[in-house]
């Protein structure tokens, strides 16, 4: 399997970079997701890139060249915000909604940035690292029951 | 619930309030801007070179001429808890919006608190019709980060099981698709043949579904004694019966009426909407990851990539039917060429020692204890691995931070992405065709919602 090319654009260059890849026969945006690096704020990145808490990861695929490229854009700390790829790849519509819903990343220019998996009145973004994981206490044999 | 008598009196409003999804649902035309309407009518396509014909968008139509109806989430033919809001003009569909999330169980979040060994148990529940595919995508990602070699036999076992799983998944598709179109016999036949495969899964892995069979480092158990005969029976039976489905369905006028020429999609649209799998191949794009970017040992077996021409329901049906035959071809080659050797990596840091060794070796006991209390550490890095699941490209994006648990586990579910094509496919079609269209995309809601 050919190894993927990695790119680290700034939020400003991100859209133009994707556009140039699209012109370069990367026909499909296969995947888009966000990562919350709250516990690794000073992770090693290529020189000149300042790591931020949120990172948006885009996987582009070229069918004609049989190649993948991975674009990792540093989206920001408190209010992560990047440009939406909808106008280039309409297929990112649901993926960007998912990233917004679960991670709270805002996508400028997305036509319908609503929650997609969580209920409409949900508070918070569950995949963030500071969002607690629910726990069910383990009941041992001798412990008092739930009722 | 408070007082039941009050509840009954207010039931209509209560029900409406309880099932409202707010902005996630389809809005009436009066509350929709022209741009938005154009986008929805043209599904999500509003690209520069794919501009919508303004004549197609009927701006003038008012809410009192059309009707928004709701299908699901508990509709028998929505293949799980898929909810569709459909705007109708008489019998014709104008706009469609899938509302999903009813099966969301936070599996990506759960994946972050489970160790890498436990992770396979989690991901296998995503696409419950092709558990092997999920495990495989996940295991390949973990192995890539670990940089460990997998024994050849494990690779071939994985490949054979993945193809058996593709077979069983497509059989369920034939069954449910037949059921959606009123052919109850197809339903019975599909599930009957699938039973053979599930029985073999049970014999091999101990479970019929959610196998947790493919794990980082290899597979959970070697193939059972006499597996060759079982596989031969499965191959012969299912191969023969694919021709029976052919006879039952392909020429059937009612079936053809709902399939041929219904819900076409072009290659350009499918690519723009990131559609993969049979949905993309039905448009004539020969993109199959098994061929294009081979993983496991797919570059060593002979098979054909099936493509369609028109991108309609019938092409997707024909592709799946023929893919079953191709899968059988691959399984037969696995049967002939199955190498001997280990079925899992012998690296003690990744693979637990056999039970018998624990009694006699202190070291084995320590490894066993460490593996099942703490798990193994995966070096920091991030990786995207993709496989061809029965529904399309199943990607697994994994971020490791050097600990025993994934820092971030993202699964690119093919159904989730393919579902975006639904509004486009439905547009202008009949409501009664809608059922066939949903089924031809073959969404598995466990994977859509994760």
Coordinates of C-alpha atoms in Angstrom, one line a residue:
Chain A
X1 CA 0.0 0.0 0.0
X2 CA 1.4 3.3 -1.0
X3 CA 2.1 5.5 1.9
X4 CA 0.0 8.6 2.2
X5 CA 1.3 12.1 1.6
X6 CA 0.9 14.4 4.5
X7 CA 0.3 18.2 4.3
X8 CA 0.0 20.7 7.1
X9 CA -1.5 23.9 5.7
X10 CA -2.6 26.9 7.8
X11 CA -6.3 27.6 8.2
X12 CA -5.9 30.4 5.6
X13 CA -4.2 28.2 3.0
X14 CA -6.3 25.1 3.7
X15 CA -9.1 25.8 1.2
X16 CA -6.7 26.8 -1.6
X17 CA -4.5 23.7 -1.0
X18 CA -7.5 21.4 -1.3
X19 CA -8.6 23.2 -4.4
X20 CA -5.2 22.7 -6.0
X21 CA -5.3 19.0 -5.0
X22 CA -8.7 18.8 -6.6
X23 CA -7.3 20.3 -9.8
X24 CA -4.6 17.7 -9.5
X25 CA -7.0 14.8 -10.1
X26 CA -7.8 14.1 -6.5
X27 CA -11.4 13.3 -7.4
X28 CA -12.8 12.3 -4.1
X29 CA -12.7 13.5 -0.5
X30 CA -12.9 10.2 1.2
X31 CA -12.9 11.2 4.8
X32 CA -13.0 14.2 7.1
X33 CA -12.7 14.1 10.8
X34 CA -11.5 16.2 13.7
X35 CA -9.1 15.3 16.5
X36 CA -9.0 16.9 19.9
X37 CA -5.3 17.0 21.1
X38 CA -6.1 18.5 24.5
X39 CA -3.7 16.1 26.2
X40 CA -1.0 16.6 23.6
X41 CA -0.9 20.3 23.0
X42 CA 2.8 20.3 22.3
X43 CA 3.0 17.4 20.0
X44 CA 5.8 17.2 17.5
X45 CA 4.8 18.6 14.1
X46 CA 6.9 19.6 11.1
X47 CA 8.8 22.9 11.5
X48 CA 6.8 26.1 11.3
X49 CA 3.5 24.5 12.3
X50 CA 2.1 25.6 15.7
X51 CA 0.1 22.8 17.1
X52 CA -3.4 23.8 18.3
X53 CA -5.9 21.9 20.3
X54 CA -8.1 20.9 17.4
X55 CA -7.0 19.4 14.2
X56 CA -9.1 18.7 11.1
X57 CA -7.9 15.7 9.1
X58 CA -9.0 15.4 5.5
X59 CA -8.3 12.3 3.4
X60 CA -8.3 12.9 -0.3
X61 CA -8.2 10.1 -2.9
X62 CA -7.1 10.2 -6.4
X63 CA -8.7 7.3 -8.4
X64 CA -6.6 7.9 -11.5
X65 CA -3.3 8.1 -9.6
X66 CA -4.2 5.5 -7.0
X67 CA -2.9 7.8 -4.3
X68 CA -4.1 9.2 -1.1
X69 CA -3.2 12.4 0.6
X70 CA -3.8 13.4 4.1
X71 CA -4.3 17.1 5.0
X72 CA -4.0 18.0 8.7
X73 CA -5.0 21.5 9.4
X74 CA -4.6 23.1 12.8
X75 CA -8.1 24.4 13.4
X76 CA -7.6 26.5 16.6
X77 CA -7.9 26.2 20.3
X78 CA -11.1 27.7 21.8
X79 CA -13.3 28.1 18.8
X80 CA -12.0 25.8 16.1
X81 CA -13.0 27.1 12.7
X82 CA -12.0 26.2 9.2
X83 CA -13.4 26.7 5.7
X84 CA -16.0 24.2 4.5
X85 CA -15.0 22.0 1.6
X86 CA -18.6 21.7 0.5
X87 CA -18.2 23.8 -2.6
X88 CA -15.3 21.6 -3.7
X89 CA -16.5 18.2 -2.6
X90 CA -20.3 18.1 -1.8
X91 CA -19.6 14.7 -0.2
X92 CA -18.1 16.4 2.8
X93 CA -21.5 17.7 3.8
X94 CA -22.3 14.9 6.3
X95 CA -18.8 14.5 7.5
X96 CA -18.4 18.2 8.3
X97 CA -21.7 18.0 10.1
X98 CA -20.4 15.1 12.1
X99 CA -17.2 16.9 13.0
X100 CA -19.3 19.9 14.1
X101 CA -21.7 17.7 16.1
X102 CA -19.2 15.6 17.9
X103 CA -16.2 17.8 18.1
X104 CA -17.6 21.4 17.8
X105 CA -15.5 22.4 14.8
X106 CA -17.2 25.2 12.9
X107 CA -17.1 25.1 9.1
X108 CA -17.4 28.5 7.3
X109 CA -19.6 28.2 4.3
X110 CA -21.3 25.0 5.2
X111 CA -24.9 25.2 4.0
X112 CA -26.5 23.3 6.8
X113 CA -24.3 23.1 9.9
X114 CA -26.6 21.3 12.3
X115 CA -26.2 18.4 14.6
X116 CA -26.4 15.1 12.8
X117 CA -25.9 12.2 15.3
X118 CA -26.8 13.8 18.6
X119 CA -30.3 15.2 19.4
X120 CA -31.0 18.8 18.5
X121 CA -31.1 20.0 22.1
X122 CA -27.9 18.2 23.1
X123 CA -25.4 20.3 25.0
X124 CA -21.7 20.0 24.4
X125 CA -19.7 18.0 21.9
X126 CA -19.1 14.4 23.1
X127 CA -15.9 13.6 21.4
X128 CA -14.0 16.4 23.0
X129 CA -11.5 15.2 25.5
X130 CA -12.9 17.3 28.3
X131 CA -16.3 15.8 27.8
X132 CA -16.8 13.1 30.5
X133 CA -17.2 9.5 29.6
X134 CA -20.2 8.0 31.3
X135 CA -19.7 5.3 33.8
X136 CA -21.9 2.6 35.3
X137 CA -20.7 1.5 38.7
X138 CA -19.8 -2.2 38.9
X139 CA -22.0 -4.1 41.2
X140 CA -20.3 -6.8 43.2
X141 CA -22.1 -9.7 44.7
X142 CA -22.2 -8.4 48.3
X143 CA -22.9 -4.8 47.4
X144 CA -26.4 -3.4 47.9
X145 CA -28.5 -3.6 44.8
X146 CA -29.8 -0.7 42.8
X147 CA -33.2 -0.8 44.6
Chain B
X1 CA -44.3 10.1 32.5
X2 CA -46.6 12.1 34.7
X3 CA -50.4 11.7 34.7
X4 CA -51.5 9.3 31.9
X5 CA -54.9 10.9 31.5
X6 CA -53.5 14.4 30.8
X7 CA -51.0 12.8 28.4
X8 CA -53.7 11.3 26.3
X9 CA -55.5 14.6 25.9
X10 CA -52.3 16.4 24.8
X11 CA -51.0 13.5 22.9
X12 CA -50.8 15.0 19.5
X13 CA -48.8 18.0 20.5
X14 CA -46.7 15.9 22.9
X15 CA -45.9 13.5 20.2
X16 CA -45.0 16.2 17.7
X17 CA -42.8 17.9 20.4
X18 CA -41.1 14.6 21.4
X19 CA -40.2 13.5 17.8
X20 CA -39.2 17.0 16.6
X21 CA -35.6 17.1 15.5
X22 CA -35.6 20.8 15.0
X23 CA -33.3 22.0 12.2
X24 CA -32.1 18.5 11.5
X25 CA -35.4 17.8 9.9
X26 CA -36.7 18.9 6.5
X27 CA -38.1 22.4 6.8
X28 CA -41.3 23.6 5.1
X29 CA -40.8 25.7 2.0
X30 CA -41.9 28.9 3.7
X31 CA -39.0 28.5 6.1
X32 CA -36.4 27.7 3.4
X33 CA -34.4 30.2 1.5
X34 CA -34.2 29.8 -2.3
X35 CA -30.6 28.8 -2.1
X36 CA -31.3 26.2 0.4
X37 CA -34.2 25.0 -1.6
X38 CA -32.1 24.7 -4.7
X39 CA -29.6 22.8 -2.7
X40 CA -32.1 20.4 -1.3
X41 CA -34.0 19.9 -4.5
X42 CA -30.7 19.2 -6.3
X43 CA -29.8 17.1 -3.3
X44 CA -26.4 18.4 -2.0
X45 CA -25.0 19.1 -5.5
X46 CA -24.2 22.8 -6.0
X47 CA -20.8 22.6 -7.5
X48 CA -19.4 25.1 -9.9
X49 CA -19.3 22.8 -12.8
X50 CA -22.4 20.9 -11.9
X51 CA -24.8 23.8 -11.5
X52 CA -28.4 23.1 -11.1
X53 CA -30.7 23.9 -13.9
X54 CA -32.9 26.8 -12.5
X55 CA -35.9 25.3 -14.3
X56 CA -35.6 22.2 -12.2
X57 CA -36.1 24.2 -9.0
X58 CA -39.7 24.9 -8.7
X59 CA -39.5 28.1 -6.6
X60 CA -43.1 29.0 -7.2
X61 CA -44.5 26.0 -5.5
X62 CA -46.2 26.6 -2.1
X63 CA -46.5 24.6 1.0
X64 CA -50.2 23.9 0.5
X65 CA -49.4 22.1 -2.8
X66 CA -46.9 19.8 -1.3
X67 CA -46.7 17.6 1.7
X68 CA -43.9 16.7 4.0
X69 CA -44.2 13.2 5.2
X70 CA -42.1 11.2 7.6
X71 CA -40.9 7.7 7.0
X72 CA -39.4 6.0 10.0
X73 CA -37.4 5.8 12.1
X74 CA -39.3 2.5 12.7
X75 CA -40.4 1.9 9.2
X76 CA -40.1 -1.8 8.3
X77 CA -38.2 -1.1 5.1
X78 CA -35.7 1.6 6.2
X79 CA -33.2 -1.1 7.1
X80 CA -32.8 0.0 10.7
X81 CA -33.7 3.2 12.4
X82 CA -33.3 5.5 9.4
X83 CA -35.8 8.4 9.3
X84 CA -36.6 10.1 6.1
X85 CA -38.5 13.3 5.7
X86 CA -39.9 13.4 2.2
X87 CA -41.6 16.3 0.5
X88 CA -44.2 15.0 -1.9
X89 CA -46.1 16.3 -4.8
X90 CA -48.8 13.7 -5.2
X91 CA -46.8 10.5 -5.7
X92 CA -43.6 12.2 -6.7
X93 CA -40.7 13.0 -4.4
X94 CA -39.4 16.6 -4.5
X95 CA -37.0 16.7 -1.6
X96 CA -35.7 14.1 0.8
X97 CA -33.7 14.5 3.9
X98 CA -32.4 11.6 5.9
X99 CA -32.4 12.2 9.7
X100 CA -30.0 9.9 11.4
X101 CA -28.6 9.4 14.8
X102 CA -31.2 7.2 16.3
X103 CA -28.7 4.4 16.8
X104 CA -25.8 6.6 17.9
X105 CA -24.1 4.9 20.8
X106 CA -20.9 6.8 20.9
X107 CA -18.7 4.0 19.7
X108 CA -15.9 6.3 18.7
X109 CA -15.8 7.7 22.2
X110 CA -16.0 4.2 23.7
X111 CA -13.1 3.2 21.5
X112 CA -10.9 5.7 23.3
X113 CA -11.4 4.0 26.7
X114 CA -10.9 0.5 25.5
X115 CA -7.4 -1.0 25.0
X116 CA -6.3 -2.0 21.6
X117 CA -7.2 -5.7 22.3
X118 CA -10.7 -4.8 23.4
X119 CA -11.1 -2.4 20.5
X120 CA -12.0 -5.1 18.0
X121 CA -15.0 -6.0 20.2
X122 CA -16.2 -2.5 19.9
X123 CA -15.7 -1.9 16.2
X124 CA -17.2 -5.2 15.2
X125 CA -20.6 -3.9 16.3
X126 CA -20.6 -1.0 13.9
X127 CA -21.5 -2.6 10.7
X128 CA -23.3 -5.6 12.1
X129 CA -23.7 -7.3 8.7
X130 CA -20.0 -7.3 8.0
X131 CA -18.2 -7.6 11.4
X132 CA -15.1 -9.0 9.8
X133 CA -14.7 -6.0 7.6
X134 CA -14.7 -3.7 10.6
X135 CA -12.3 -5.7 12.6
X136 CA -10.1 -6.0 9.6
X137 CA -9.9 -2.3 9.0
X138 CA -9.2 -1.7 12.7
X139 CA -6.6 -4.4 13.0
X140 CA -4.8 -3.3 9.9
X141 CA -4.6 0.2 11.3
X142 CA -3.2 -1.0 14.6
X143 CA -0.7 -3.3 12.9
X144 CA 0.5 -0.5 10.7
X145 CA 1.3 1.5 13.8
X146 CA 2.9 -1.4 15.6
X147 CA 4.8 -2.3 12.4
X148 CA 4.4 -6.1 13.0
X149 CA 4.4 -8.8 10.4
X150 CA 1.4 -11.0 10.2
X151 CA 1.9 -14.7 9.3
X152 CA 0.8 -15.7 5.9
X153 CA -1.8 -18.1 7.1
X154 CA -3.4 -15.4 9.2
X155 CA -3.6 -13.1 6.1
X156 CA -5.2 -15.8 4.0
X157 CA -7.7 -16.8 6.8
X158 CA -8.6 -13.1 7.1
X159 CA -9.1 -12.8 3.4
X160 CA -11.3 -15.9 3.3
X161 CA -13.4 -14.8 6.2
X162 CA -13.7 -11.3 4.8
X163 CA -15.0 -12.8 1.5
X164 CA -17.4 -15.1 3.4
X165 CA -18.6 -12.1 5.2
X166 CA -19.1 -10.2 2.0
X167 CA -21.1 -13.1 0.7
X168 CA -23.3 -13.2 3.8
X169 CA -23.8 -9.4 3.7
X170 CA -24.8 -9.5 0.1
X171 CA -27.2 -12.4 0.9
X172 CA -28.9 -10.3 3.5
X173 CA -29.1 -7.6 0.9
X174 CA -30.8 -9.9 -1.6
X175 CA -33.1 -11.0 1.1
X176 CA -34.1 -7.5 2.4
X177 CA -34.2 -6.0 -1.1
X178 CA -36.6 -8.8 -2.2
X179 CA -38.7 -8.2 0.9
X180 CA -38.9 -4.5 0.2
X181 CA -40.2 -5.2 -3.3
X182 CA -42.7 -7.8 -2.0
X183 CA -40.8 -10.9 -2.9
X184 CA -41.0 -12.8 0.4
X185 CA -39.4 -15.9 -1.1
X186 CA -36.2 -13.9 -1.8
X187 CA -36.2 -13.0 1.8
X188 CA -36.4 -16.6 2.9
X189 CA -33.8 -17.8 0.4
X190 CA -31.3 -15.1 1.3
X191 CA -31.5 -15.8 5.0
X192 CA -31.4 -19.6 4.4
X193 CA -28.1 -19.4 2.6
X194 CA -26.6 -16.9 5.0
X195 CA -27.3 -19.4 7.8
X196 CA -24.7 -21.7 6.2
X197 CA -22.1 -19.0 6.5
X198 CA -23.1 -18.0 10.0
X199 CA -22.9 -21.6 11.1
X200 CA -19.4 -21.7 9.8
X201 CA -18.6 -18.5 11.6
X202 CA -19.9 -20.0 14.8
X203 CA -17.8 -23.1 14.3
X204 CA -14.7 -21.0 13.8
X205 CA -15.1 -18.0 16.1
X206 CA -17.7 -19.2 18.5
X207 CA -20.2 -16.5 17.5
X208 CA -22.5 -15.9 14.6
X209 CA -22.3 -12.2 14.5
X210 CA -20.0 -9.6 16.1
X211 CA -17.2 -12.2 15.9
X212 CA -14.2 -10.4 17.4
X213 CA -12.3 -12.9 15.2
X214 CA -9.8 -10.7 13.5
X215 CA -7.6 -9.1 16.1
X216 CA -4.5 -7.0 16.0
X217 CA -1.8 -9.6 15.5
X218 CA -3.7 -12.2 13.6
X219 CA -7.0 -14.0 14.1
X220 CA -8.5 -15.3 17.3
X221 CA -8.5 -19.1 16.5
X222 CA -7.3 -21.4 13.8
X223 CA -9.8 -22.8 11.3
X224 CA -11.7 -25.8 12.8
X225 CA -10.9 -29.3 11.7
X226 CA -12.6 -30.2 8.4
X227 CA -13.1 -26.6 7.4
X228 CA -12.2 -27.5 3.8
X229 CA -15.4 -29.5 3.5
X230 CA -17.5 -26.8 5.0
X231 CA -16.2 -24.2 2.7
X232 CA -16.6 -26.4 -0.3
X233 CA -20.3 -27.0 0.7
X234 CA -20.9 -23.3 1.2
X235 CA -19.2 -22.4 -2.1
X236 CA -21.1 -25.0 -4.1
X237 CA -24.4 -24.3 -2.5
X238 CA -24.3 -20.6 -2.7
X239 CA -22.9 -20.5 -6.2
X240 CA -25.6 -22.7 -7.5
X241 CA -28.2 -20.7 -5.7
X242 CA -27.1 -17.3 -7.1
X243 CA -28.4 -18.6 -10.4
X244 CA -31.7 -19.4 -8.7
X245 CA -31.9 -15.8 -7.5
X246 CA -31.1 -14.8 -11.0
X247 CA -34.1 -16.8 -12.2
X248 CA -36.3 -15.6 -9.5
X249 CA -35.6 -11.9 -9.7
X250 CA -33.7 -10.8 -12.7
X251 CA -36.4 -11.3 -15.3
X252 CA -39.3 -10.7 -13.0
X253 CA -41.4 -7.9 -14.4
X254 CA -42.5 -6.4 -11.1
X255 CA -38.9 -6.5 -9.9
X256 CA -37.6 -5.0 -13.1
X257 CA -40.2 -2.2 -13.0
X258 CA -38.8 -1.0 -9.7
X259 CA -35.2 -1.5 -10.6
X260 CA -34.4 -0.9 -14.3
X261 CA -33.8 2.8 -14.9
X262 CA -34.9 3.8 -11.4
X263 CA -32.8 6.3 -9.4
X264 CA -29.8 6.7 -11.8
X265 CA -26.7 8.4 -10.7
X266 CA -23.8 9.5 -12.9
X267 CA -20.1 8.8 -12.2
X268 CA -19.5 12.5 -11.7
X269 CA -22.2 12.8 -9.1
X270 CA -21.1 9.7 -7.3
X271 CA -17.5 10.9 -7.1
X272 CA -18.5 14.3 -5.9
X273 CA -20.7 12.8 -3.2
X274 CA -17.8 10.5 -2.1
X275 CA -19.8 7.4 -2.8
X276 CA -17.9 4.2 -2.8
X277 CA -18.7 0.5 -3.2
X278 CA -21.4 -0.9 -5.4
X279 CA -22.9 2.6 -5.6
X280 CA -19.8 4.0 -7.3
X281 CA -19.2 0.9 -9.4
X282 CA -22.7 1.0 -10.7
X283 CA -21.8 4.2 -12.6
X284 CA -19.0 2.5 -14.4
X285 CA -16.1 3.6 -12.3
X286 CA -14.0 0.4 -11.7
X287 CA -12.9 1.4 -8.2
X288 CA -12.5 -1.5 -5.8
X289 CA -9.8 -1.2 -3.1
X290 CA -9.1 -4.9 -3.4
X291 CA -7.9 -4.3 -6.9
X292 CA -6.8 -0.6 -6.8
X293 CA -4.9 -0.5 -3.5
X294 CA -4.5 -4.2 -2.5
X295 CA -4.3 -5.1 1.1
X296 CA -4.0 -8.7 2.6
X297 CA -3.2 -11.0 -0.3
X298 CA -5.8 -9.7 -2.8
X299 CA -3.0 -9.0 -5.3
X300 CA -2.4 -12.8 -5.4
X301 CA -5.9 -14.0 -6.3
X302 CA -7.9 -13.8 -9.4
X303 CA -11.2 -12.0 -9.4
X304 CA -13.0 -9.5 -11.5
X305 CA -14.2 -6.1 -10.4
X306 CA -17.9 -5.8 -11.5
X307 CA -19.0 -2.5 -12.8
X308 CA -22.3 -1.2 -14.1
X309 CA -23.2 1.2 -16.8
X310 CA -26.3 3.2 -16.0
X311 CA -26.0 3.6 -12.3
X312 CA -29.5 2.6 -11.6
X313 CA -31.0 0.3 -9.1
X314 CA -30.7 -2.7 -11.4
X315 CA -27.0 -2.2 -11.9
X316 CA -26.5 -2.1 -8.2
X317 CA -28.5 -5.4 -7.9
X318 CA -26.5 -7.0 -10.7
X319 CA -23.2 -5.8 -9.2
X320 CA -24.0 -7.4 -5.8
X321 CA -25.2 -10.6 -7.4
X322 CA -22.1 -10.9 -9.5
X323 CA -19.8 -9.9 -6.6
X324 CA -21.1 -12.9 -4.7
X325 CA -19.9 -15.1 -7.5
X326 CA -16.5 -13.3 -7.5
X327 CA -16.3 -13.7 -3.7
X328 CA -16.9 -17.4 -4.1
X329 CA -14.1 -17.5 -6.7
X330 CA -11.7 -15.9 -4.1
X331 CA -12.8 -18.3 -1.4
X332 CA -12.1 -21.2 -3.6
X333 CA -8.6 -19.9 -4.3
X334 CA -8.1 -19.4 -0.5
X335 CA -9.2 -23.0 0.0
X336 CA -6.7 -24.3 -2.5
X337 CA -3.8 -22.1 -1.5
X338 CA -4.3 -21.8 2.2
X339 CA -0.7 -21.8 3.6
X340 CA 0.2 -23.6 6.8
X341 CA 1.8 -22.0 9.7
X342 CA 0.7 -19.7 12.5
X343 CA -2.6 -18.1 12.6
X344 CA -1.4 -15.2 14.7
X345 CA 1.8 -13.3 15.2
X346 CA 4.1 -14.9 17.7
X347 CA 5.2 -11.6 19.2
X348 CA 4.5 -12.1 22.9
X349 CA 3.9 -8.4 23.4
X350 CA 0.9 -8.5 21.1
X351 CA -0.4 -12.0 21.2
X352 CA -1.5 -13.7 24.4
X353 CA 0.3 -17.0 25.2
X354 CA -1.7 -20.2 24.8
X355 CA -3.5 -21.3 27.9
X356 CA -1.3 -24.4 28.4
X357 CA 1.9 -22.3 28.4
X358 CA 0.6 -20.2 31.3
X359 CA 0.7 -23.2 33.7
X360 CA 4.4 -23.9 33.0
X361 CA 6.0 -20.6 32.2
X362 CA 6.3 -17.7 34.4
X363 CA 7.1 -15.5 31.5
X364 CA 4.0 -16.5 29.7
X365 CA 2.0 -15.7 32.8
X366 CA 3.5 -12.3 33.0
X367 CA 2.7 -11.6 29.3
X368 CA -0.8 -12.9 29.8
X369 CA -1.3 -10.7 32.8
X370 CA 0.2 -7.6 31.2
X371 CA -1.8 -8.0 28.1
X372 CA -5.2 -8.4 29.7
X373 CA -4.8 -5.8 32.5
X374 CA -2.9 -3.1 30.7
X375 CA -2.8 -4.1 27.0
X376 CA 0.1 -3.5 24.7
X377 CA 1.5 -0.1 24.0
X378 CA 1.3 1.3 20.5
X379 CA 4.0 3.8 19.3
X380 CA 2.7 7.3 18.8
X381 CA 1.5 8.1 15.3
X382 CA -1.5 8.4 13.2
X383 CA -2.6 6.1 10.4
X384 CA -5.5 5.7 8.0
X385 CA -6.2 2.2 6.7
X386 CA -8.9 1.5 4.2
X387 CA -10.5 -1.8 3.1
X388 CA -13.3 -2.6 0.7
X389 CA -16.3 -3.6 2.9
X390 CA -19.4 -4.9 1.2
X391 CA -20.8 -1.4 1.2
X392 CA -17.7 0.5 0.1
X393 CA -14.5 2.0 1.5
X394 CA -14.3 1.3 5.2
X395 CA -11.6 3.6 6.6
X396 CA -10.2 3.6 10.1
X397 CA -8.3 6.7 11.2
X398 CA -6.3 5.9 14.3
X399 CA -4.3 8.3 16.4
X400 CA -2.0 6.7 19.0
X401 CA -0.1 8.6 21.7
X402 CA 2.1 5.8 22.9
X403 CA -0.4 4.4 25.4
X404 CA -2.4 1.2 25.6
X405 CA -5.6 2.9 24.3
X406 CA -6.3 4.7 21.0
X407 CA -6.1 8.4 21.4
X408 CA -8.7 8.9 18.7
X409 CA -10.5 6.2 16.8
X410 CA -12.5 7.4 13.8
X411 CA -14.2 5.0 11.5
X412 CA -15.3 6.2 8.1
X413 CA -18.5 4.2 7.6
X414 CA -19.3 3.7 3.9
X415 CA -23.0 3.7 4.7
X416 CA -22.8 7.0 6.4
X417 CA -21.2 8.6 3.4
X418 CA -23.3 6.8 0.8
X419 CA -26.4 7.9 2.5
X420 CA -25.8 11.4 1.2
X421 CA -26.6 10.2 -2.3
X422 CA -30.1 9.3 -1.2
X423 CA -31.7 12.7 -1.8
X424 CA -30.2 12.8 -5.3
X425 CA -31.4 9.3 -6.1
X426 CA -34.9 9.9 -4.7
X427 CA -35.5 13.1 -6.5
X428 CA -38.3 13.1 -9.0
X429 CA -39.0 9.4 -8.4
X430 CA -42.1 7.8 -7.1
X431 CA -42.6 7.4 -3.4
X432 CA -43.1 3.7 -4.0
X433 CA -39.7 3.5 -5.6
X434 CA -38.2 5.1 -2.5
X435 CA -38.2 1.8 -0.7
X436 CA -36.2 0.2 -3.5
X437 CA -33.8 3.1 -3.6
X438 CA -33.0 2.9 0.1
X439 CA -32.4 -0.7 -0.2
X440 CA -30.2 -0.3 -3.2
X441 CA -27.8 1.9 -1.3
X442 CA -27.7 -0.8 1.4
X443 CA -27.2 1.3 4.5
X444 CA -26.5 -0.4 7.7
X445 CA -27.6 2.0 10.4
X446 CA -25.3 0.6 13.0
X447 CA -22.5 2.0 10.9
X448 CA -24.2 5.2 9.9
X449 CA -24.7 6.2 13.5
X450 CA -21.9 4.4 15.2

